[in-house]
Every structure is written in C-alpha cells, then in structure tokens.
Amino acid sequence: MASQGKIIKVSGPLVVAKEVPNARMADVVKVGEKGIIGEIIKLEGDFSSIQVYEEPEGLGAGDPVVSTGRPLSVELGPGLLESIFDGIERPLPLILKASGNFIGRGISINALNREKKWEFTPAAAAGDSVTTGDILGTVQETSLIKHRIMVPPGVEGKLEEIKTGSFTIVEPIARINGKEITMLQYWPVRKARPFASKLPATEPLITGQRIIDSFFTLAKGGAACIPGPFGSGKTVVQHQLAKWADADIVIFVGCGERGNEMTDVLIEFPQLKDPKTGRPLMERTVLIANTSNMPIAAREASVYTGAAIAEYYRDMGYNVLLSADSTSRWAEALREMSGRLEEMPGEEGYPAYLGGRLADFYERSGCGICLGSDKRKGSFTIVGSVSPPGGDMSEPVVQNTLRIVKVFWGLDYTLAHKRHFPAINWLSSYSLYLNNLEDYFKDKVAEAWSKTRNEAMRLLSEEAELEEIVRLVGLDSLSEREQLILFVSKSIREDFLYQSAFDPVDQFSTMKKQYLILRLIVSLYREGLKAIEAGIALEEIKKLEVVAEIAGTRLIPEEQAEKEIAAIEERVKLDISGLKGAVK
Amino acid sequence: MIKEYQTVTGISGPLIIAEKIEGAKFDEVVEIELADGGLRTGKVLEVENDKVLIQVFEGTDGLAIKSTKLRFTGRGLEAKLAPELLGRIFSGLGNPIDGAPQILPLKKSDINGAPINPCARDYPNDFIQTGISAIDGLNTLSRGQKLPIFSGSGLSHSRLAAQIARQASVLRGGDKFAVVFGAMGITFEEAEFFIGNFKKTGAIENAVLYLNLANDPAIERIATPRVALTAAEYLAFELGMHVLVILTDLTNYCEALREVSAARKEVPGRRGYPGYLYTDLSTLYERAGRIKGKAGSITLIPILTMPDDDKTHPIPDLTGYITEGQIILDRGLERKNIYPPIDPLPSLSRLRDKAIGEGKTREDHPSLANQLFACYAQGREVRELLVVLGEGALSDLDRLYLKFADNFEQKFLRQGEEENRTIEQTLDLGWELLSILPREELKRIKDEIYNKYAKAKN
C-alpha cells in the first residue's frame, strides 16, 4: 500500500481522496503539497471524504493526502489563558507573525508555547498512589488563576517521582508507573471529558445584568440560548456576560461572526478589570476567533475546541463559562458540509442530525464532582446565541436548541427599536432554574426575593394585557388602579430592566442593588395602591418629587446604593402616606 | 507550455463540463476559446478525477461542444493593480472600457483575497462626517466600517450613495481619499448617474469604477465585487489611502450566485439561494476594515434592494448578520417627499458608540442620539394611536410627541442633496427639536449635559 492517498475530487471545502493509508473516521489528515489540515468525515470503501480547515484553492486531483493517525485534538496545559486561537487552536498572533496581516495557508503552529518555563509547585509526594484527575501540582498561570496539573486521563498507579522548579510544558514533571508525565495533554475535541458524577445546578451564575439575574437566572453548569434577529443586541449581551459573569474562566468563541467584533474584544478585554480582583479580565479569558470569512470547516470545529478547553478547566475545579456567538453559523457550516456530501437534507436544508449534534454540544455543560480523589466541584456553563434568519423563531436551529437548554433569553426587535437594552423580552423569556435557585437567593440575597420578583413579573404581564386594551379603546377607559399598573410597569421597564452597557456604573449591578431597586419599585406600587384605594388621584402620586428619583437609582454607585435606595424607599412610603393625610 | 484541451462534454446554463483533463486545480482560471477565435474566462468549480466543472463568467451562449478549446492557466483570477487605476473605468472583470489602454500592472493579486487576521485588525472608531444628519447624528459611520444601505426598488439610494461619496471625501484635509465603485447588474442610467456625478465634482480623479451593467453577462457579477475589493485593498493597505467602496446592487450579485448554484443542482437553502450564501457574502463584506500600522482603511457601503421591501428576505437578512449595522430607506418617508428617506428606527450603526462622544464628536452626542431615538419612536407610536383612536384620545403630552415626530422628519431627516451639515449643526438641530418636549420626558440625558446644551423653549 502506498504511503499516501490521492485526491480524486475537490468541491469547495470537501475533498474526496482514494486509498488514504490507515484512514479512520474523524482522524486529521494533511492535504496537498501545502499540507492543509482536514478531517475525515465519511469513509466508503477506499474513498475518504475530508473536510478541509483552510481554503481549498489550488488543490487538484492527484495531490497527496496523509493521515496523522489522530483525531482532531486540542493541546491542554499552562498558557491557554490570555491566548487567542482560531477554530482549530492555532494561535492567531503567531499566524500573524508567520504570514502577515492576511491569513495564509498550510501554517502549522503549536497551540501552546514549548519554550516558556513555568514554575511548578508539587502538591503530591513521591510514593503516593494517584489516579486520573488527581492534582500533581500547580502553576501560577496568571495572577488570577492557578493552573492545576492533573494526572492525565487513563493514567493511574504509584507516583514514582515528582519534581519541583521551572519546566516547559514538554519536560517531564513526574513519573507514574514508569510513564513520564508532562504538563501538556491532548484531548479529542469532539469527545466530552467525563465527570465523576454530575449534580443538579443549585447556584446562580451572577452576571450583573438585572433582567438576567433577577428575572431569568442562569445556573452555574446550566445552558442558555439567546436567539434574536440581527441588530437586537445578541453580541452586546454576550460581551457583557463574558465581562461580568462571576465565572473563574471565560471562553469566548466567536464562531462565524464579524472580524471587527473580535477586534473589539481583543482591544477591550485587556483593559477591563475584574471587579473582584482588579486584574485585567484577559487573565481569565481564552478567545477563539473564527470570523465569518475564515474557512467554514474550522468554524464547525471552533465550538468543540472551546468546549474541550472549558472542560479542562472545569476538571481543575473551576466555574467556567463558554460563550458561543453564534451557533447558527456553526449549524450553517454543518449544513454546507452536509450538502456537499450530498446527504438527504432535513428541515430547511439542515442535516437530519442537527438536533443530535446540538444536544451533544449543550449537554457538555453541567456541574458536578470532577475526576480525582479530592472530589472537588467544577461547573461548565454554556451560553449560545442563535441568529435565526429573519428573526423567525420557528426555524430549526432555534427549535432544536430550545429542546435542550433551560434558559431562554428571547431578544426582541421592537425593544431594540426603542433602544431598550438589553432587548430581552420579559414576556417570552424563561428560566427553568428558578425553583432550584430559590433557596440560594433566600439565603444570600433576601427572604422576600422571589416574592418581590414574582410581583414585578405579574405587573409586567398585566401591563401587556392592559396595553392591548389601551390600543383598542384608549387610556381613559382604564381605572386608576390599572393606570397605576401601567405607571409602575413603565418604571420597572425603564428604571430596572433598561441597563446601559456603556455606562460605567450601570453596566454591572450586584444582586443586592438589583433587589433594592426592584423592592423600591414594588413598594411604589403597593403604597400607590393603598393611596388610590383611599381616594387619592394617581396624578398626585406621579407629581411627587421622590417618584422622579426612582429613575436615577440604577446610576447610584454600589457603595452608596444600599443607603440611598433604602432612603428613597422610606420617602416613597412617607410621601405617599402624606398625600393620604391631605385627603383626610 | 500550457496544454490545450478540446474535451468539453457538456454545457448547461453557465457551466461547462470537460473530461480527460490532467492536473486541473480547484478555483483556477480557464481560458476558453470559441470556434471563431473569441476568448472567454472561466473558473474551475469542481474537480473529480479527470472531470472538471467550469463556470463561465461571460455566459455560454455560442459555445459548442466540439469546437471549444480550454486552456488551464494554473492560477486564480487576478486583478491588475497600479496607482494608475484611479480615474479609470473597467468592466466587471477588470478590463478597461473607457477607451484608454490597459494599465501596466505593478502587481497582480488573487481577487479572492485572504481573511484579515483578527489580531491584525484595528478597531474602526474614527468618525466619518457624511454631512447627512440621519447618519452622522444617529447612525454614525466609522472608517473601516461596513454599513449597507437597504433600499427598495425606486427609492433614492443611488442619490444618497453619491452624496455620501461626495461629502465624506472632504473630511480632515491631508488624508488621501479614494472611491472604488463596483456596479453589479445596474442599469445604464444608474451607472451614468454615478459617472456623471463623479465627473461633475471632480471626484472621478480619485475613483475607480468597475461596471457590470444589467445587459452584461450575469455570471461576471460574481467576480465584480471581488475585483473591486482587491483594488480597494491595494489602494488602502499598500498606498495608504482611505477608500470608500460602494457596491451596488448586491441583490443582482446574489441572484447570479443562485443561478450557478441551481445549474450545479445543489441543495438549495432559503428561497432557492445556496446554503453558503452567508459565507460567500462574508468573504466580500469582511474585507472592509483597518489594519494596525497601516495608514489606509476600507469603508464599505453595499447597496441592496430588498425584494418587496422585505427585510427578512435572505439577502438583507444575511447581510445584516455580517455588516456592522444597516441604513434602511423607507417608502413612507419617500412618499412624504423627504430626502434622504432614512428611517432611523430600524437603521443601526453598531460602531456608533465607539466613534462618537467626547474627543470624537461632542460629549453630548451619545445621550442626545439615544434621546432622539426614544422620542421619535414614541412620536411614531402616538401617530399610530391617532390613526386608530382619533385626535380626541390624545393627551397633551401625546400631542407634543406628535409635533416632535413631525418636526423631526421635516427638519432633521430632511435635507438637500447638496446640503452638507457639520456634526455641530446636526447636534444643535437635535437640541432644538428636543426643546419641544418637557425636561421630565428626556430621561436618557443627564442633568449636566442638559444644562449645558439644551436650547431654550421657543
């Protein structure tokens, strides 16, 4: 058998080759003289169908194909953080050095730096008996994150030797049962890294975004989806989450999106400070950028690359957030390859296995006990945005995603129109974690948290019904009580749900502040209702000076928030009951 | 020595199938010689063993199976580049059509280009003054941005694009500025309008035009924007110019793509357009931008006519997902005789917030713009209410909003085709309009800004 196969067909990113030696499903191959990277996606007799991760221009029949004998894998080890990779984990800054401002082809660069030395501090001792996932030692990867070096998958036994000092990732740091262990590990991207045991989610992922935290909470280890037409602010929400969510590690996957948006992230993140530690946010971030004009097959791989890196940090016991923008582009890549393979299409030309692939991906999220004998806990949360064509929520990617995820933040074009951001529609969105998380909020925020939240939610849904009536017969037909609902709901919308991503104070609210503002507005309703029942006109209440002050509460800095908002609430109660006094 | 083949076995629509070809490469250019000696250009779409599928840019009319000769050039389609491009008019494939001789290329570049490394990009945050209030004030354009104009048949998008090309060029003296114009399937009159406009103002000296008109071969349109963008990249990143690229009309381009896709019997996506339409469009749009350490920039304004004014049609829809916002023209405003008929509400510039404010335009710009949006949206809602309920149902405040909306359209949106407003004029106009409404309604504006800039009620 020849040492290499031969191309017989080239059709865009799909290449068919004949007689590739040792061809196995999902193995990586090098195609053509330039050694373009590809992956085997179909085998039929002697023929291998290969999706190539770079532009296929210049490939022709007869060009060589060689298998690397390994599935598409990521390199895992110290040095991942602060990096920016393309869809198959090639570092973009090094590609820039190698091929200039425009991305060339056939570039082969290691994901992780082989020369850099890391200070390794052992956490285990020679003679210990260790198993997969046990922590051998740590490396201070960035000032925020301690990188825990774990026993690689499939290795266990007696720790015969362990070293201390500075090592590169390819130098051995330990020996287990005669096997040399380095800090560098590999993992096939399409395979989920296992938990010891998965647990239900009981802790919220606090994001500082009021509508998300208070109304449609995401749990650590959960999965959420943000569908919305273009221009409705998906990307801004994703950026806000990546910036402010209280995860230890954030993996941001720009999958088939705009180049300038990635640049924005690249410029902005190093300047942003972690609100807890004051260190640059980049120190806890890994960026994966496969913009829309970069090769489509690498786009398909990018979400898996992100997931494998996320799971690796989760296994160290961290809370990891993966933000994928946008999964529609990923699904389109699947569709394009499926079309070229001449598979029978399912709905809207998407392959029939779309639902299965989406489920596989989102199910990699979760929280639980990680492998290793110390039983540490870790979580992996996924937020995927979906870009439905024409904003049509019945399209297959949205529908298949909704079958799996438990949190839905539906972005609304009309809200974006009115420049109400985040344009998350409070009527159609939902979170199925609220019951799981109720205890946490009672414990950590306030006893009356869910009561307050539910009352605000009820007001908003009543408002929607009343607005229907107003549209038909006008405002005058409503009773004073109903008009009060409209008035208070407007305040919930404009003073609580509206949140500017660009205002330095407004962009992040703690749970405490969120609760206080919401309680203040609900108090306005309760007190107002009492007053109206006592015969006071709504106009009188609206005229109160303190009512106008509610609008400014979201801009009060955190340090003063508690005192000032509580003071306003007191005055709301006082001033409204003062009105009552006037009537009597 | 380039081999010549006479092995065409089939011709269908814009495609040729040839057999017994040795060593054909994906995407390479094929010279096609007709029986009468005429030459056409083709591109390899698919290679299977010795069988090759070729797309012919000029169409297949007049080709015969036996007599057609094929020569494989071993390279992709290239654009000829030199500083002398400026001031010239070319066909959609880059051949001169202005009667002057072929340029002497200093360089030839593959028209497909290569993706800009996201790490090499510089963020577009330099304000471009177009002199049009609806754009400068509300949906600001930045250098290196891609901002399409979504229009409908019969709306004044060409006039608007010409006005932008004319007025944006006078920003910040000293910088070298150029316009690259790519026309795909537009009518002779429209093309004449642009050429006449460029000539009249002298802008032609700094412009390159690539024209594929409605009666030119449809498949050539697939190459036209790529040739234009390759020229733009040369001017911007090698000669350091600020290039404004206007591509019109993308709808015709997409239809040509659909034609090829249908001829190849591919599984269609939405409305018969190929499933890779998004990827294909992104390889055009994403070529806009700035690169760190380079003086030049490419700002891209593609124009597309939405079939039946439907924004959810695949072409505007997929475009909107790639570009950094959109300028939407509205038939209702056009009917009211408002030029430019830009509807600010569905229009959007994603890069606006980074390009305006203190140090860029003026400190009051961000909050003023937000407030104008919110008030105009409210005014439009009141107007709808008015239609349903009649004037009697409106409150006093509603009436103010109504007045605001009317004034906003007549004074702010509307302007002359030759009227070039500075950003200060635009902002002051905005404040003047806001004086119609009481202070309590202007929630998006902080006190210090309000007190400094608000106009007294008149």
mmCIF file with all atom_site columns, N, CA, C and O in Angstrom, chain B residues 333-354:
data_model
loop_
_atom_site.group_PDB
_atom_site.id
_atom_site.type_symbol
_atom_site.label_atom_id
_atom_site.label_alt_id
_atom_site.label_comp_id
_atom_site.label_asym_id
_atom_site.label_entity_id
_atom_site.label_seq_id
_atom_site.pdbx_PDB_ins_code
_atom_site.Cartn_x
_atom_site.Cartn_y
_atom_site.Cartn_z
_atom_site.occupancy
_atom_site.B_iso_or_equiv
_atom_site.pdbx_formal_charge
_atom_site.auth_seq_id
_atom_site.auth_comp_id
_atom_site.auth_asym_id
_atom_site.auth_atom_id
_atom_site.pdbx_PDB_model_num
ATOM 1  N N  . LEU B 1 333 ? -41.511 57.508 4.057  1.00 0.00 ? 333 LEU B N  1
ATOM 2  C CA . LEU B 1 333 ? -40.841 58.812 4.112  1.00 0.00 ? 333 LEU B CA 1
ATOM 3  C C  . LEU B 1 333 ? -40.643 59.349 2.695  1.00 0.00 ? 333 LEU B C  1
ATOM 4  O O  . LEU B 1 333 ? -40.808 60.551 2.446  1.00 0.00 ? 333 LEU B O  1
ATOM 5  N N  . GLU B 1 334 ? -40.290 58.448 1.793  1.00 0.00 ? 334 GLU B N  1
ATOM 6  C CA . GLU B 1 334 ? -40.091 58.874 0.403  1.00 0.00 ? 334 GLU B CA 1
ATOM 7  C C  . GLU B 1 334 ? -41.388 59.472 -0.140 1.00 0.00 ? 334 GLU B C  1
ATOM 8  O O  . GLU B 1 334 ? -41.387 60.480 -0.832 1.00 0.00 ? 334 GLU B O  1
ATOM 9  N N  . ARG B 1 335 ? -42.509 58.842 0.236  1.00 0.00 ? 335 ARG B N  1
ATOM 10 C CA . ARG B 1 335 ? -43.807 59.328 -0.225 1.00 0.00 ? 335 ARG B CA 1
ATOM 11 C C  . ARG B 1 335 ? -44.088 60.720 0.320  1.00 0.00 ? 335 ARG B C  1
ATOM 12 O O  . ARG B 1 335 ? -44.728 61.529 -0.316 1.00 0.00 ? 335 ARG B O  1
ATOM 13 N N  . LYS B 1 336 ? -43.614 60.978 1.530  1.00 0.00 ? 336 LYS B N  1
ATOM 14 C CA . LYS B 1 336 ? -43.797 62.321 2.103  1.00 0.00 ? 336 LYS B CA 1
ATOM 15 C C  . LYS B 1 336 ? -42.807 63.295 1.498  1.00 0.00 ? 336 LYS B C  1
ATOM 16 O O  . LYS B 1 336 ? -42.661 64.418 1.981  1.00 0.00 ? 336 LYS B O  1
ATOM 17 N N  . ASN B 1 337 ? -42.073 62.809 0.505  1.00 0.00 ? 337 ASN B N  1
ATOM 18 C CA . ASN B 1 337 ? -41.109 63.646 -0.187 1.00 0.00 ? 337 ASN B CA 1
ATOM 19 C C  . ASN B 1 337 ? -39.949 64.077 0.695  1.00 0.00 ? 337 ASN B C  1
ATOM 20 O O  . ASN B 1 337 ? -39.447 65.196 0.590  1.00 0.00 ? 337 ASN B O  1
ATOM 21 N N  . ILE B 1 338 ? -39.582 63.199 1.604  1.00 0.00 ? 338 ILE B N  1
ATOM 22 C CA . ILE B 1 338 ? -38.440 63.503 2.465  1.00 0.00 ? 338 ILE B CA 1
ATOM 23 C C  . ILE B 1 338 ? -37.200 62.839 1.881  1.00 0.00 ? 338 ILE B C  1
ATOM 24 O O  . ILE B 1 338 ? -37.178 61.631 1.678  1.00 0.00 ? 338 ILE B O  1
ATOM 25 N N  . TYR B 1 339 ? -36.199 63.656 1.587  1.00 0.00 ? 339 TYR B N  1
ATOM 26 C CA . TYR B 1 339 ? -34.927 63.107 1.133  1.00 0.00 ? 339 TYR B CA 1
ATOM 27 C C  . TYR B 1 339 ? -33.863 63.449 2.155  1.00 0.00 ? 339 TYR B C  1
ATOM 28 O O  . TYR B 1 339 ? -33.802 64.588 2.586  1.00 0.00 ? 339 TYR B O  1
ATOM 29 N N  . PRO B 1 340 ? -32.967 62.597 2.541  1.00 0.00 ? 340 PRO B N  1
ATOM 30 C CA . PRO B 1 340 ? -32.931 61.154 2.253  1.00 0.00 ? 340 PRO B CA 1
ATOM 31 C C  . PRO B 1 340 ? -33.978 60.408 3.073  1.00 0.00 ? 340 PRO B C  1
ATOM 32 O O  . PRO B 1 340 ? -34.158 60.743 4.250  1.00 0.00 ? 340 PRO B O  1
ATOM 33 N N  . PRO B 1 341 ? -34.660 59.421 2.512  1.00 0.00 ? 341 PRO B N  1
ATOM 34 C CA . PRO B 1 341 ? -35.742 58.759 3.255  1.00 0.00 ? 341 PRO B CA 1
ATOM 35 C C  . PRO B 1 341 ? -35.216 57.704 4.220  1.00 0.00 ? 341 PRO B C  1
ATOM 36 O O  . PRO B 1 341 ? -35.656 56.564 4.212  1.00 0.00 ? 341 PRO B O  1
ATOM 37 N N  . ILE B 1 342 ? -34.236 58.083 5.071  1.00 0.00 ? 342 ILE B N  1
ATOM 38 C CA . ILE B 1 342 ? -33.658 57.129 6.016  1.00 0.00 ? 342 ILE B CA 1
ATOM 39 C C  . ILE B 1 342 ? -34.578 56.991 7.221  1.00 0.00 ? 342 ILE B C  1
ATOM 40 O O  . ILE B 1 342 ? -34.873 57.985 7.881  1.00 0.00 ? 342 ILE B O  1
ATOM 41 N N  . ASP B 1 343 ? -35.034 55.792 7.477  1.00 0.00 ? 343 ASP B N  1
ATOM 42 C CA . ASP B 1 343 ? -35.825 55.565 8.677  1.00 0.00 ? 343 ASP B CA 1
ATOM 43 C C  . ASP B 1 343 ? -34.849 55.253 9.811  1.00 0.00 ? 343 ASP B C  1
ATOM 44 O O  . ASP B 1 343 ? -34.247 54.185 9.844  1.00 0.00 ? 343 ASP B O  1
ATOM 45 N N  . PRO B 1 344 ? -34.702 56.168 10.768 1.00 0.00 ? 344 PRO B N  1
ATOM 46 C CA . PRO B 1 344 ? -33.659 55.951 11.782 1.00 0.00 ? 344 PRO B CA 1
ATOM 47 C C  . PRO B 1 344 ? -33.972 54.803 12.726 1.00 0.00 ? 344 PRO B C  1
ATOM 48 O O  . PRO B 1 344 ? -33.065 54.244 13.323 1.00 0.00 ? 344 PRO B O  1
ATOM 49 N N  . LEU B 1 345 ? -35.251 54.455 12.885 1.00 0.00 ? 345 LEU B N  1
ATOM 50 C CA . LEU B 1 345 ? -35.568 53.462 13.920 1.00 0.00 ? 345 LEU B CA 1
ATOM 51 C C  . LEU B 1 345 ? -35.010 52.071 13.601 1.00 0.00 ? 345 LEU B C  1
ATOM 52 O O  . LEU B 1 345 ? -34.317 51.490 14.416 1.00 0.00 ? 345 LEU B O  1
ATOM 53 N N  . PRO B 1 346 ? -35.313 51.510 12.439 1.00 0.00 ? 346 PRO B N  1
ATOM 54 C CA . PRO B 1 346 ? -34.704 50.194 12.163 1.00 0.00 ? 346 PRO B CA 1
ATOM 55 C C  . PRO B 1 346 ? -33.254 50.303 11.696 1.00 0.00 ? 346 PRO B C  1
ATOM 56 O O  . PRO B 1 346 ? -32.569 49.294 11.619 1.00 0.00 ? 346 PRO B O  1
ATOM 57 N N  . SER B 1 347 ? -32.793 51.493 11.386 1.00 0.00 ? 347 SER B N  1
ATOM 58 C CA . SER B 1 347 ? -31.397 51.648 10.993 1.00 0.00 ? 347 SER B CA 1
ATOM 59 C C  . SER B 1 347 ? -30.512 51.528 12.223 1.00 0.00 ? 347 SER B C  1
ATOM 60 O O  . SER B 1 347 ? -30.970 51.741 13.341 1.00 0.00 ? 347 SER B O  1
ATOM 61 N N  . LEU B 1 348 ? -29.269 51.199 12.011 1.00 0.00 ? 348 LEU B N  1
ATOM 62 C CA . LEU B 1 348 ? -28.397 50.953 13.144 1.00 0.00 ? 348 LEU B CA 1
ATOM 63 C C  . LEU B 1 348 ? -26.956 51.054 12.688 1.00 0.00 ? 348 LEU B C  1
ATOM 64 O O  . LEU B 1 348 ? -26.619 50.617 11.595 1.00 0.00 ? 348 LEU B O  1
ATOM 65 N N  . SER B 1 349 ? -26.140 51.657 13.533 1.00 0.00 ? 349 SER B N  1
ATOM 66 C CA . SER B 1 349 ? -24.705 51.560 13.293 1.00 0.00 ? 349 SER B CA 1
ATOM 67 C C  . SER B 1 349 ? -24.096 50.968 14.552 1.00 0.00 ? 349 SER B C  1
ATOM 68 O O  . SER B 1 349 ? -24.107 51.578 15.610 1.00 0.00 ? 349 SER B O  1
ATOM 69 N N  . ARG B 1 350 ? -23.591 49.745 14.434 1.00 0.00 ? 350 ARG B N  1
ATOM 70 C CA . ARG B 1 350 ? -23.069 49.056 15.616 1.00 0.00 ? 350 ARG B CA 1
ATOM 71 C C  . ARG B 1 350 ? -21.821 49.709 16.170 1.00 0.00 ? 350 ARG B C  1
ATOM 72 O O  . ARG B 1 350 ? -21.447 49.468 17.299 1.00 0.00 ? 350 ARG B O  1
ATOM 73 N N  . LEU B 1 351 ? -21.149 50.476 15.351 1.00 0.00 ? 351 LEU B N  1
ATOM 74 C CA . LEU B 1 351 ? -19.882 51.032 15.814 1.00 0.00 ? 351 LEU B CA 1
ATOM 75 C C  . LEU B 1 351 ? -20.052 52.447 16.340 1.00 0.00 ? 351 LEU B C  1
ATOM 76 O O  . LEU B 1 351 ? -19.092 53.100 16.689 1.00 0.00 ? 351 LEU B O  1
ATOM 77 N N  . ARG B 1 352 ? -21.325 52.900 16.358 1.00 0.00 ? 352 ARG B N  1
ATOM 78 C CA . ARG B 1 352 ? -21.548 54.290 16.694 1.00 0.00 ? 352 ARG B CA 1
ATOM 79 C C  . ARG B 1 352 ? -20.933 54.682 18.036 1.00 0.00 ? 352 ARG B C  1
ATOM 80 O O  . ARG B 1 352 ? -20.224 55.676 18.137 1.00 0.00 ? 352 ARG B O  1
ATOM 81 N N  . ASP B 1 353 ? -21.217 53.880 19.062 1.00 0.00 ? 353 ASP B N  1
ATOM 82 C CA . ASP B 1 353 ? -20.844 54.320 20.404 1.00 0.00 ? 353 ASP B CA 1
ATOM 83 C C  . ASP B 1 353 ? -19.336 54.491 20.585 1.00 0.00 ? 353 ASP B C  1
ATOM 84 O O  . ASP B 1 353 ? -18.892 55.196 21.470 1.00 0.00 ? 353 ASP B O  1
ATOM 85 N N  . LYS B 1 354 ? -18.561 53.797 19.754 1.00 0.00 ? 354 LYS B N  1
ATOM 86 C CA . LYS B 1 354 ? -17.114 53.939 19.883 1.00 0.00 ? 354 LYS B CA 1
ATOM 87 C C  . LYS B 1 354 ? -16.581 55.111 19.060 1.00 0.00 ? 354 LYS B C  1
ATOM 88 O O  . LYS B 1 354 ? -15.417 55.455 19.149 1.00 0.00 ? 354 LYS B O  1
#
